[in-house]
Amino acid sequence: MKRWRTPATLLLASVVMLACSGQRPVAAPQAGSPTNTSGPAQGGRLIYGLSADANGFNPVTDQFAAQSYSMAGTIIEPLVSVDANGDWKPYLAESLTPNAKYDEWTIKVRTGVSFSDGISLTGDIVKANLDAQKASPLNAAVFVPIKSFELADPMTVKVKLNQPWVAFPYYLAAQIGMIVPPATLADPKSGSLKPVGTGPFIFKEYVPDNRMVVAKNPRYWRQGLPYLDEVEFRILPDSQTRAQTLEAGGVDAIGTSRDEDLTKFGAMKDAYTVHRAQGMAVPEYMFMLNTAVAPLDDVRVRKALAYGTDRKTVISTLRGGLTEPAEGPWSKDSKWYAAGGYPDYDAAKAAALVKEVEAEKGPIRFELISTPDPNTMQGVELAQDMWRKAGIEVSIKQADQADLINRAVTGNFAATVWTQFSAPDPDGEYIWMHQAYAKPVGAVSLNFTRLKDAKLSAALDVGRGNPDEAARKAAYGTVQERLRELVPFVFIDHLNTGAIVAKTKVRGIGEHVLPDGEKGLPLTGSPIPYHPFSGIWVTQR
């Protein structure tokens, strides 16, 4: 897994790793799934292969990526979840209610819920968690629109805002809405290593870069769950090793983003099931450009890169033809998609723009950052060759994950390969695009491209504050129009190759049910998706 490409590993990871949807995917068994005729079985142990270790398990202090949610999510639960239709649903919250202006939300905390340490969940604990998130350097920027959290009664928290915020509950479906007990807030380091929560499993063992083991929570508030006695998460960073370990029987399930795994295991339907992310749960693969540094501060250069990129060749070469070209942050099957205007491949237009710029400023040269992962490098080198043919000289700089992230956040880059945009509501992309979050090179900026555009930002403001869906659709149509005109990203494709591959004895992946009885969103996250473990069961012990 190219873990560094997932913005969830960055500052404010919680925003990007929200539960995702958009095209209203249905939580149905995937092709090759066995028919469940006897119902879930209690007991058993699951060994699950992850692509990377977590950076810690405290949602207030630690950066969460997909693997963090897989492991910590078995123990720590959020206030909100997302159903199979892409709508937010209360989880640890019993209800969330806005006022008429959407500048105040009332969170009613669910009764009868306890942490595994025996402490009952209360409004005061929820308020303390939200206050801690607002004060956290990691997640504070998400809560900039919030004035205060106030305890209205022992089980009710009022959220007072500086502005209307229609999609606010979605933000509580991920890291910033995950609730930990007072002991964790008092001792954050302990919570990073030995998490405690209200979830279906409790912490048992953790060996960094090797494994994490969780055991069934006997006092879990959702009766009858979980089914499994134990889950062991095995850290297997190399994608080929992970697939080979599954095939050899060393693990029961793995996450993957390799098209060869989908093809291989998908053909062995009697032995394996393949569960793929769909809709807006599928992120976009792209090249991210720093619009604040030369030569990419010139929109003509950015457009030349887009015109010079043959997306169909990239897809056929890197994806086995399994993905669809991307024109922006939302796919054609999303209700938020607006058609038209993306600069499709046109070698002649690319060359003409390059010559125009060269006549004024001289040769166009810049550095493109990549990790040394072979699959990633193949795509980077392919783009390098395409852009060279247009007359642009691109050098490739390899960097490890930590270095690349730091360079993106501080603006110390010209271009990098990137994966992003899979929030359940378009407002989830606000801080990554709005000009208020574009800071000078050298300063921490959540708008990594540092693009400042008043029209785009005004449209994002309308989408955030207007409850009328037609008005929101029009606003996000403007967002797409401006992205296509200004090209801060060279979009390639929608990464629907992210999947979970499991032995057929493993049941219930992507079939979990929320407290209100509705089906939950099947898979979440990118480029390798994750899912809840409370409803998973095995047919053999």
Coordinates of C-alpha atoms in Angstrom, one line a residue:
M1 CA 0.0 0.0 0.0
K2 CA 1.3 3.5 -0.9
R3 CA 0.4 4.7 2.6
W4 CA 1.9 8.1 2.2
R5 CA -0.6 8.9 -0.6
T6 CA -3.5 8.6 1.7
P7 CA -4.2 12.1 3.1
A8 CA -5.5 10.4 6.3
T9 CA -1.8 10.1 7.3
L10 CA -1.6 13.9 7.2
L11 CA -2.6 16.6 9.6
L12 CA -6.3 16.5 10.1
A13 CA -6.4 12.9 9.0
S14 CA -10.0 12.5 10.3
V15 CA -11.5 14.7 7.6
V16 CA -10.3 12.7 4.7
M17 CA -10.9 9.3 6.3
L18 CA -14.5 10.0 6.9
A19 CA -16.9 7.2 6.1
C20 CA -17.5 7.6 2.4
S21 CA -20.3 7.2 -0.1
G22 CA -21.9 9.5 -2.7
Q23 CA -23.5 7.3 -5.3
R24 CA -25.6 5.6 -2.7
P25 CA -23.9 2.2 -2.8
V26 CA -25.9 -0.8 -1.5
A27 CA -24.4 -3.0 1.2
A28 CA -24.6 -6.2 -0.7
P29 CA -22.4 -9.3 -0.8
Q30 CA -19.7 -9.1 -3.5
A31 CA -19.3 -11.4 -6.4
G32 CA -18.2 -14.8 -5.1
S33 CA -19.6 -14.3 -1.7
P34 CA -21.0 -17.5 -0.1
T35 CA -24.7 -17.5 0.7
N36 CA -25.4 -17.2 4.4
T37 CA -28.0 -19.9 5.2
S38 CA -27.3 -20.6 8.9
G39 CA -26.8 -17.1 10.3
P40 CA -23.7 -15.7 12.1
A41 CA -21.7 -18.0 14.3
Q42 CA -20.4 -16.9 17.7
G43 CA -16.7 -17.4 18.5
G44 CA -13.6 -18.0 16.4
R45 CA -10.4 -16.0 15.7
L46 CA -9.6 -13.8 12.6
I47 CA -6.1 -13.0 11.4
Y48 CA -6.1 -9.9 9.3
G49 CA -3.2 -8.6 7.2
L50 CA -2.7 -4.8 7.2
S51 CA -0.4 -2.8 4.9
A52 CA 1.2 -0.7 7.7
D53 CA 1.2 -0.1 11.4
A54 CA -0.7 2.7 13.1
N55 CA 1.1 5.9 14.4
G56 CA -0.8 5.4 17.7
F57 CA -4.3 4.8 18.8
N58 CA -5.3 8.0 20.5
P59 CA -7.7 10.0 18.2
V60 CA -6.9 13.2 20.0
T61 CA -3.1 13.1 19.5
D62 CA -2.2 10.6 16.8
Q63 CA -2.5 10.7 13.1
F64 CA -5.0 8.1 11.8
A65 CA -4.7 6.3 8.5
A66 CA -6.8 3.4 7.2
Q67 CA -4.9 0.9 9.3
S68 CA -5.4 3.1 12.4
Y69 CA -9.1 2.9 11.8
S70 CA -9.1 -0.8 11.3
M71 CA -7.3 -1.4 14.6
A72 CA -8.4 1.4 16.8
G73 CA -12.0 1.2 15.4
T74 CA -12.5 -2.2 17.0
I75 CA -12.1 -0.5 20.4
I76 CA -13.0 3.2 20.1
E77 CA -16.3 4.3 18.5
P78 CA -17.5 7.6 17.0
L79 CA -20.6 9.7 17.8
V80 CA -21.8 9.3 14.2
S81 CA -21.7 6.7 11.4
V82 CA -22.7 6.6 7.8
D83 CA -25.3 4.2 6.3
A84 CA -25.3 2.4 3.0
N85 CA -27.1 5.3 1.4
G86 CA -24.4 7.7 2.4
D87 CA -26.5 9.5 5.0
W88 CA -25.1 10.2 8.5
K89 CA -26.6 8.3 11.3
P90 CA -26.2 8.7 15.1
Y91 CA -24.0 6.1 16.7
L92 CA -22.7 6.9 20.3
A93 CA -25.0 9.9 19.9
E94 CA -28.7 9.1 20.2
S95 CA -29.5 12.1 18.0
L96 CA -28.0 15.3 16.4
T97 CA -30.4 18.1 15.8
P98 CA -29.7 21.5 14.1
N99 CA -31.5 24.8 14.8
A100 CA -33.2 26.6 11.9
K101 CA -30.0 28.4 10.9
Y102 CA -27.7 25.4 11.2
D103 CA -25.4 27.4 13.3
E104 CA -26.1 25.3 16.4
W105 CA -26.3 21.5 16.8
T106 CA -27.6 19.6 19.8
I107 CA -26.0 16.2 20.5
K108 CA -28.0 13.9 22.6
V109 CA -25.7 11.2 24.0
R110 CA -26.9 7.6 23.9
T111 CA -27.8 6.1 27.3
G112 CA -26.7 2.6 28.5
V113 CA -23.2 2.8 27.0
S114 CA -20.1 2.1 29.0
F115 CA -16.4 2.1 28.3
S116 CA -14.5 -1.2 28.8
D117 CA -13.0 0.3 32.0
G118 CA -16.5 0.5 33.5
I119 CA -17.1 4.2 33.2
S120 CA -20.5 5.2 31.8
L121 CA -20.6 7.4 28.7
T122 CA -22.0 10.9 29.6
G123 CA -22.5 14.3 28.0
D124 CA -19.6 15.6 30.1
I125 CA -17.2 13.0 28.7
V126 CA -18.4 13.8 25.1
K127 CA -17.9 17.5 25.8
A128 CA -14.4 16.8 27.2
N129 CA -13.5 14.8 24.1
L130 CA -14.7 17.5 21.7
D131 CA -12.9 20.2 23.7
A132 CA -9.7 18.2 23.6
Q133 CA -10.1 17.8 19.8
K134 CA -10.6 21.6 19.4
A135 CA -7.5 22.2 21.4
S136 CA -5.4 19.6 19.6
P137 CA -2.8 20.9 17.2
L138 CA -3.6 17.8 15.1
N139 CA -7.3 18.5 14.5
A140 CA -7.9 22.0 15.7
A141 CA -8.4 23.5 12.2
V142 CA -11.4 21.3 11.6
F143 CA -13.2 23.0 14.5
V144 CA -12.4 26.6 13.5
P145 CA -16.1 27.3 12.7
I146 CA -17.1 26.2 16.3
K147 CA -17.4 28.8 19.1
S148 CA -18.0 26.4 21.9
F149 CA -19.3 23.1 23.3
E150 CA -21.7 23.5 26.1
L151 CA -23.2 20.9 28.5
A152 CA -27.0 21.5 28.3
D153 CA -27.8 18.6 30.7
P154 CA -26.0 15.4 31.8
M155 CA -26.6 13.7 28.5
T156 CA -26.8 16.7 26.1
V157 CA -24.0 18.8 24.4
K158 CA -24.8 21.9 22.4
V159 CA -22.4 22.9 19.6
K160 CA -22.4 26.6 18.9
L161 CA -21.0 27.7 15.6
N162 CA -19.7 30.9 14.0
Q163 CA -21.5 30.1 10.8
P164 CA -24.0 27.6 9.4
W165 CA -22.6 24.2 8.9
V166 CA -25.0 21.8 7.2
A167 CA -22.7 18.8 7.0
F168 CA -21.3 19.0 10.5
P169 CA -22.4 15.5 11.7
Y170 CA -20.2 13.8 9.0
Y171 CA -17.1 15.2 10.7
L172 CA -18.1 13.2 13.9
A173 CA -18.1 10.0 11.9
A174 CA -14.3 9.7 12.0
Q175 CA -11.3 10.5 14.2
I176 CA -12.5 13.8 15.7
G177 CA -15.8 12.1 16.7
M178 CA -14.2 9.1 18.3
I179 CA -14.8 9.1 22.1
V180 CA -12.3 7.9 24.7
P181 CA -12.7 7.8 28.5
P182 CA -11.4 10.4 30.9
A183 CA -8.3 8.3 31.7
T184 CA -7.1 8.6 28.1
L185 CA -7.7 12.3 28.1
A186 CA -5.7 12.6 31.3
D187 CA -2.9 10.3 30.1
P188 CA -2.7 10.6 26.2
K189 CA 0.5 8.6 25.9
S190 CA -1.1 5.6 27.6
G191 CA -4.1 5.9 25.2
S192 CA -1.7 5.9 22.2
L193 CA -0.4 2.4 23.2
K194 CA -3.3 0.8 25.0
P195 CA -6.5 2.2 23.7
V196 CA -9.8 2.1 25.7
G197 CA -13.2 2.7 24.3
T198 CA -16.9 1.7 24.2
G199 CA -16.3 -0.7 21.2
P200 CA -16.9 -4.4 20.6
F201 CA -13.4 -5.4 21.4
I202 CA -10.8 -4.6 24.1
F203 CA -7.1 -4.2 23.9
K204 CA -5.0 -7.4 24.5
E205 CA -1.6 -7.0 22.9
Y206 CA 0.4 -4.7 20.7
V207 CA 3.9 -5.3 19.2
P208 CA 4.9 -2.3 17.1
D209 CA 5.4 -3.1 13.4
N210 CA 4.3 -6.6 14.0
R211 CA 0.8 -7.2 15.4
M212 CA -2.1 -6.0 17.4
V213 CA -4.5 -8.3 19.1
V214 CA -8.0 -7.4 20.4
A215 CA -10.4 -9.7 22.4
K216 CA -14.2 -9.7 22.6
N217 CA -15.7 -7.1 25.0
P218 CA -18.0 -9.0 27.3
R219 CA -19.8 -5.8 28.3
Y220 CA -20.4 -4.4 24.9
W221 CA -23.5 -2.2 24.8
R222 CA -24.8 -3.7 21.5
Q223 CA -26.3 -7.1 22.5
G224 CA -25.1 -10.1 20.6
L225 CA -22.0 -8.4 19.2
P226 CA -19.3 -9.0 18.4
Y227 CA -19.3 -12.5 16.9
L228 CA -15.6 -13.1 17.0
D229 CA -13.6 -14.0 20.2
E230 CA -10.4 -12.4 18.9
V231 CA -8.9 -10.5 16.0
E232 CA -5.2 -10.4 15.3
F233 CA -4.0 -7.6 13.0
R234 CA -0.7 -8.7 11.3
I235 CA 1.5 -5.9 9.8
L236 CA 2.6 -6.9 6.3
P237 CA 3.8 -3.8 4.5
D238 CA 4.8 -5.5 1.2
S239 CA 1.8 -6.0 -1.0
Q240 CA 3.1 -9.1 -2.7
T241 CA 4.1 -10.7 0.6
R242 CA 0.6 -9.9 2.0
A243 CA -1.1 -11.6 -0.9
Q244 CA 1.3 -14.6 -0.7
T245 CA 0.6 -14.9 3.0
L246 CA -3.1 -15.0 2.4
E247 CA -2.7 -17.7 -0.2
A248 CA -0.4 -19.7 2.0
G249 CA -3.0 -19.6 4.9
G250 CA -1.0 -17.3 7.2
V251 CA -3.8 -14.8 7.4
D252 CA -7.6 -14.9 6.7
A253 CA -8.1 -11.6 5.0
I254 CA -6.0 -8.7 3.6
G255 CA -6.4 -5.2 2.2
T256 CA -5.0 -4.6 -1.3
S257 CA -5.0 -2.0 -4.1
R258 CA -3.3 -4.1 -6.7
D259 CA -5.4 -4.9 -9.8
E260 CA -3.5 -8.3 -10.1
D261 CA -4.9 -9.3 -6.7
L262 CA -8.4 -8.5 -7.7
T263 CA -8.0 -10.5 -10.9
K264 CA -6.2 -13.5 -9.3
F265 CA -8.4 -13.9 -6.2
G266 CA -11.5 -12.9 -8.0
A267 CA -11.1 -15.9 -10.2
M268 CA -10.9 -18.3 -7.3
K269 CA -14.5 -17.8 -6.0
D270 CA -14.7 -21.1 -4.2
A271 CA -11.8 -20.1 -2.0
Y272 CA -11.9 -16.3 -1.7
T273 CA -14.3 -13.3 -1.7
V274 CA -13.3 -9.9 -3.1
H275 CA -15.0 -6.8 -1.6
R276 CA -14.4 -3.6 -3.5
A277 CA -15.1 0.0 -2.6
Q278 CA -17.7 1.9 -4.6
G279 CA -19.0 5.4 -5.2
M280 CA -17.3 8.3 -3.4
A281 CA -15.6 5.7 -1.2
V282 CA -13.3 5.5 -4.2
P283 CA -10.6 8.3 -4.1
E284 CA -9.0 10.0 -7.0
Y285 CA -5.4 9.4 -8.2
M286 CA -3.7 12.5 -9.4
F287 CA -0.6 14.7 -9.6
M288 CA -0.9 17.5 -7.0
L289 CA 0.7 20.8 -8.1
N290 CA 2.1 23.6 -5.9
T291 CA 0.6 26.7 -7.5
A292 CA 2.7 29.0 -5.3
V293 CA 6.1 28.1 -6.8
A294 CA 7.6 28.4 -10.3
P295 CA 7.0 27.2 -12.9
L296 CA 3.7 25.8 -11.6
D297 CA 2.5 29.2 -10.5
D298 CA 1.7 29.7 -14.2
V299 CA -1.7 28.2 -15.1
R300 CA -0.5 27.6 -18.7
V301 CA 2.1 25.2 -17.4
R302 CA -0.5 23.4 -15.3
K303 CA -2.8 23.1 -18.3
A304 CA 0.0 21.9 -20.4
L305 CA 0.6 19.0 -17.9
A306 CA -3.1 18.1 -18.1
Y307 CA -3.2 18.2 -21.9
G308 CA 0.0 16.2 -22.0
T309 CA -1.3 13.4 -19.8
D310 CA -2.9 10.4 -21.6
R311 CA -5.1 9.1 -18.8
K312 CA -6.3 6.1 -20.8
T313 CA -2.7 4.9 -21.3
V314 CA -2.1 5.3 -17.6
I315 CA -5.2 3.2 -16.8
S316 CA -4.4 0.5 -19.3
T317 CA -0.7 0.4 -18.1
L318 CA -1.1 0.6 -14.4
R319 CA -4.6 -0.6 -13.6
G320 CA -5.2 -3.3 -16.1
G321 CA -8.1 -1.2 -17.5
L322 CA -10.1 -1.6 -14.3
T323 CA -10.6 2.1 -13.5
E324 CA -12.4 5.1 -15.0
P325 CA -10.7 8.4 -15.9
A326 CA -11.2 11.2 -13.4
E327 CA -12.2 14.8 -14.2
G328 CA -12.3 16.1 -10.7
P329 CA -13.0 15.1 -7.1
W330 CA -16.3 13.4 -7.8
S331 CA -17.1 10.6 -10.2
K332 CA -19.8 10.6 -12.9
D333 CA -22.1 8.4 -10.8
S334 CA -22.1 10.9 -7.9
K335 CA -25.0 13.3 -7.5
W336 CA -22.4 16.1 -7.1
Y337 CA -20.7 15.6 -10.4
A338 CA -20.9 18.3 -13.0
A339 CA -19.8 17.6 -16.6
G340 CA -17.6 19.5 -19.0
G341 CA -14.4 21.5 -19.1
Y342 CA -11.6 19.1 -18.1
P343 CA -8.5 19.4 -20.4
D344 CA -8.4 16.0 -22.0
Y345 CA -5.3 14.6 -23.6
D346 CA -4.2 16.8 -26.5
A347 CA -0.5 16.6 -27.3
A348 CA -0.6 19.5 -29.7
K349 CA -2.3 21.9 -27.2
A350 CA 0.2 20.8 -24.6
A351 CA 3.2 21.6 -26.9
A352 CA 1.7 24.9 -27.9
L353 CA 1.3 26.1 -24.3
V354 CA 4.9 25.0 -23.5
K355 CA 6.3 26.9 -26.4
E356 CA 4.3 30.0 -25.4
V357 CA 5.7 29.9 -21.9
E358 CA 9.2 29.1 -23.0
A359 CA 9.2 32.2 -25.3
E360 CA 8.6 34.4 -22.2
K361 CA 10.4 32.5 -19.4
G362 CA 12.7 30.0 -20.9
P363 CA 12.7 26.1 -20.5
I364 CA 10.1 24.5 -18.1
R365 CA 11.7 22.3 -15.4
F366 CA 10.5 21.0 -12.1
E367 CA 10.9 18.1 -9.6
L368 CA 8.2 15.4 -9.1
I369 CA 8.2 13.6 -5.7
S370 CA 7.5 9.9 -5.3
T371 CA 8.1 7.2 -2.8
P372 CA 10.4 4.3 -4.0
D373 CA 7.4 1.9 -4.2
P374 CA 7.8 0.1 -7.6
N375 CA 4.1 0.5 -8.6
T376 CA 4.2 4.2 -7.8
M377 CA 7.4 4.8 -9.6
Q378 CA 6.0 3.2 -12.7
G379 CA 3.3 5.8 -12.8
V380 CA 5.6 8.6 -12.1
E381 CA 8.0 7.6 -14.8
L382 CA 5.1 7.2 -17.3
A383 CA 4.0 10.8 -16.6
Q384 CA 7.6 12.0 -16.8
D385 CA 7.8 10.5 -20.3
M386 CA 4.5 12.0 -21.4
W387 CA 5.4 15.5 -20.2
R388 CA 8.9 15.3 -21.8
K389 CA 7.2 14.7 -25.1
A390 CA 5.3 18.0 -24.6
G391 CA 8.6 19.8 -23.9
I392 CA 8.6 19.8 -20.1
E393 CA 11.7 18.5 -18.3
V394 CA 10.8 16.7 -15.1
S395 CA 13.2 15.2 -12.6
I396 CA 12.1 12.5 -10.1
K397 CA 12.9 12.8 -6.4
Q398 CA 12.3 9.8 -4.2
A399 CA 11.3 10.5 -0.6
D400 CA 10.0 8.4 2.3
Q401 CA 6.5 8.9 3.7
A402 CA 7.4 11.2 6.5
D403 CA 9.6 13.5 4.4
L404 CA 7.0 13.7 1.6
I405 CA 4.2 14.6 4.0
N406 CA 6.3 17.3 5.6
R407 CA 7.2 18.7 2.2
A408 CA 3.5 18.8 1.1
V409 CA 2.4 20.5 4.3
T410 CA 5.1 23.1 4.2
G411 CA 5.0 23.7 0.5
N412 CA 8.5 22.4 -0.2
F413 CA 7.6 20.7 -3.4
A414 CA 6.6 21.5 -7.0
A415 CA 4.5 18.3 -7.8
T416 CA 3.8 15.0 -6.2
V417 CA 1.7 11.9 -7.0
W418 CA -1.3 11.9 -4.7
T419 CA -4.6 10.3 -3.7
Q420 CA -7.5 12.2 -2.2
F421 CA -11.2 13.2 -2.2
S422 CA -13.4 10.5 -0.7
A423 CA -15.5 12.3 1.9
P424 CA -19.2 11.3 2.2
D425 CA -20.2 14.9 1.6
P426 CA -18.4 17.5 -0.6
D427 CA -18.0 19.7 2.5
G428 CA -15.4 17.2 3.7
E429 CA -13.0 18.7 1.1
Y430 CA -13.5 22.3 2.3
I431 CA -10.2 22.7 4.1
W432 CA -8.2 21.1 1.3
M433 CA -9.5 23.6 -1.3
H434 CA -10.6 26.9 0.4
Q435 CA -8.2 29.8 0.1
A436 CA -8.5 30.5 3.9
Y437 CA -6.4 27.4 4.4
A438 CA -3.8 28.3 1.7
K439 CA -0.7 29.5 3.6
P440 CA 2.6 30.8 2.2
V441 CA 5.4 28.4 1.3
G442 CA 7.2 27.4 4.5
A443 CA 4.1 27.7 6.7
V444 CA 1.8 24.7 7.5
S445 CA -1.0 24.8 4.9
L446 CA -3.9 22.4 4.7
N447 CA -4.6 23.6 1.2
F448 CA -1.6 21.8 -0.1
T449 CA -1.8 23.3 -3.6
R450 CA -1.9 26.8 -2.1
L451 CA -4.4 27.8 -4.8
K452 CA -6.3 31.0 -3.9
D453 CA -9.4 31.5 -5.9
A454 CA -12.3 33.7 -4.7
K455 CA -14.9 32.0 -6.9
L456 CA -14.0 28.5 -5.8
S457 CA -13.9 29.6 -2.1
A458 CA -17.2 31.4 -2.3
A459 CA -18.8 28.2 -3.8
L460 CA -17.4 26.1 -1.0
D461 CA -18.9 28.6 1.5
V462 CA -22.3 28.2 -0.1
G463 CA -22.0 24.4 0.0
R464 CA -21.1 24.5 3.7
G465 CA -23.9 26.8 4.8
N466 CA -26.9 26.4 2.5
P467 CA -29.2 23.5 3.4
D468 CA -30.9 23.5 0.0
E469 CA -29.6 20.6 -2.0
A470 CA -30.1 22.3 -5.4
A471 CA -28.1 25.3 -4.2
R472 CA -25.3 23.0 -2.9
K473 CA -25.2 21.1 -6.2
A474 CA -24.8 24.4 -8.1
A475 CA -22.1 25.5 -5.8
Y476 CA -20.1 22.3 -6.1
G477 CA -20.6 22.5 -9.9
T478 CA -18.7 25.8 -9.7
V479 CA -16.0 24.2 -7.6
Q480 CA -15.4 21.6 -10.4
E481 CA -15.5 24.3 -13.0
R482 CA -12.8 26.3 -11.2
L483 CA -10.6 23.2 -10.6
R484 CA -10.7 22.4 -14.3
E485 CA -9.9 25.9 -15.3
L486 CA -7.1 26.5 -12.8
V487 CA -5.7 22.9 -12.7
P488 CA -4.2 22.6 -9.2
F489 CA -4.5 18.8 -9.7
V490 CA -3.9 16.7 -12.8
F491 CA -6.5 14.1 -12.3
I492 CA -5.9 10.6 -13.6
D493 CA -8.5 8.0 -12.4
H494 CA -10.9 6.9 -9.7
L495 CA -9.1 4.2 -7.7
N496 CA -11.8 1.5 -7.4
T497 CA -9.1 -1.2 -7.1
G498 CA -9.0 -0.8 -3.3
A499 CA -10.5 -4.0 -1.9
I500 CA -10.6 -6.5 0.9
V501 CA -9.8 -10.1 -0.1
A502 CA -10.9 -12.8 2.4
K503 CA -11.2 -16.6 2.6
T504 CA -14.7 -17.7 2.0
K505 CA -15.0 -18.8 5.6
V506 CA -14.9 -15.2 6.6
R507 CA -18.4 -13.7 6.5
G508 CA -20.0 -10.4 7.1
I509 CA -17.4 -8.0 5.6
G510 CA -19.3 -4.9 4.4
E511 CA -22.6 -6.2 5.8
H512 CA -22.6 -4.5 9.3
V513 CA -25.8 -3.0 10.7
L514 CA -26.1 0.3 12.6
P515 CA -27.8 0.6 16.0
D516 CA -31.0 1.8 14.3
G517 CA -31.1 -1.4 12.1
E518 CA -30.0 0.3 8.9
K519 CA -27.2 -1.2 6.8
G520 CA -23.9 0.6 7.3
L521 CA -21.6 1.8 4.5
P522 CA -19.8 -1.4 3.3
L523 CA -16.3 -0.1 2.9
T524 CA -14.5 3.2 3.8
G525 CA -11.2 4.9 3.1
S526 CA -8.5 4.9 0.5
P527 CA -6.5 3.6 -1.3
I528 CA -7.1 0.4 0.7
P529 CA -10.5 0.4 2.4
Y530 CA -11.4 -0.6 5.9
H531 CA -14.7 -1.7 7.7
P532 CA -16.1 -2.5 11.1
F533 CA -15.3 -5.9 12.7
S534 CA -18.3 -6.3 15.0
G535 CA -20.4 -8.1 12.5
I536 CA -17.7 -10.4 11.0
W537 CA -17.9 -14.1 11.8
V538 CA -16.1 -17.3 10.6
T539 CA -17.6 -20.6 9.7
Q540 CA -14.7 -22.6 11.0
R541 CA -12.8 -22.3 14.4

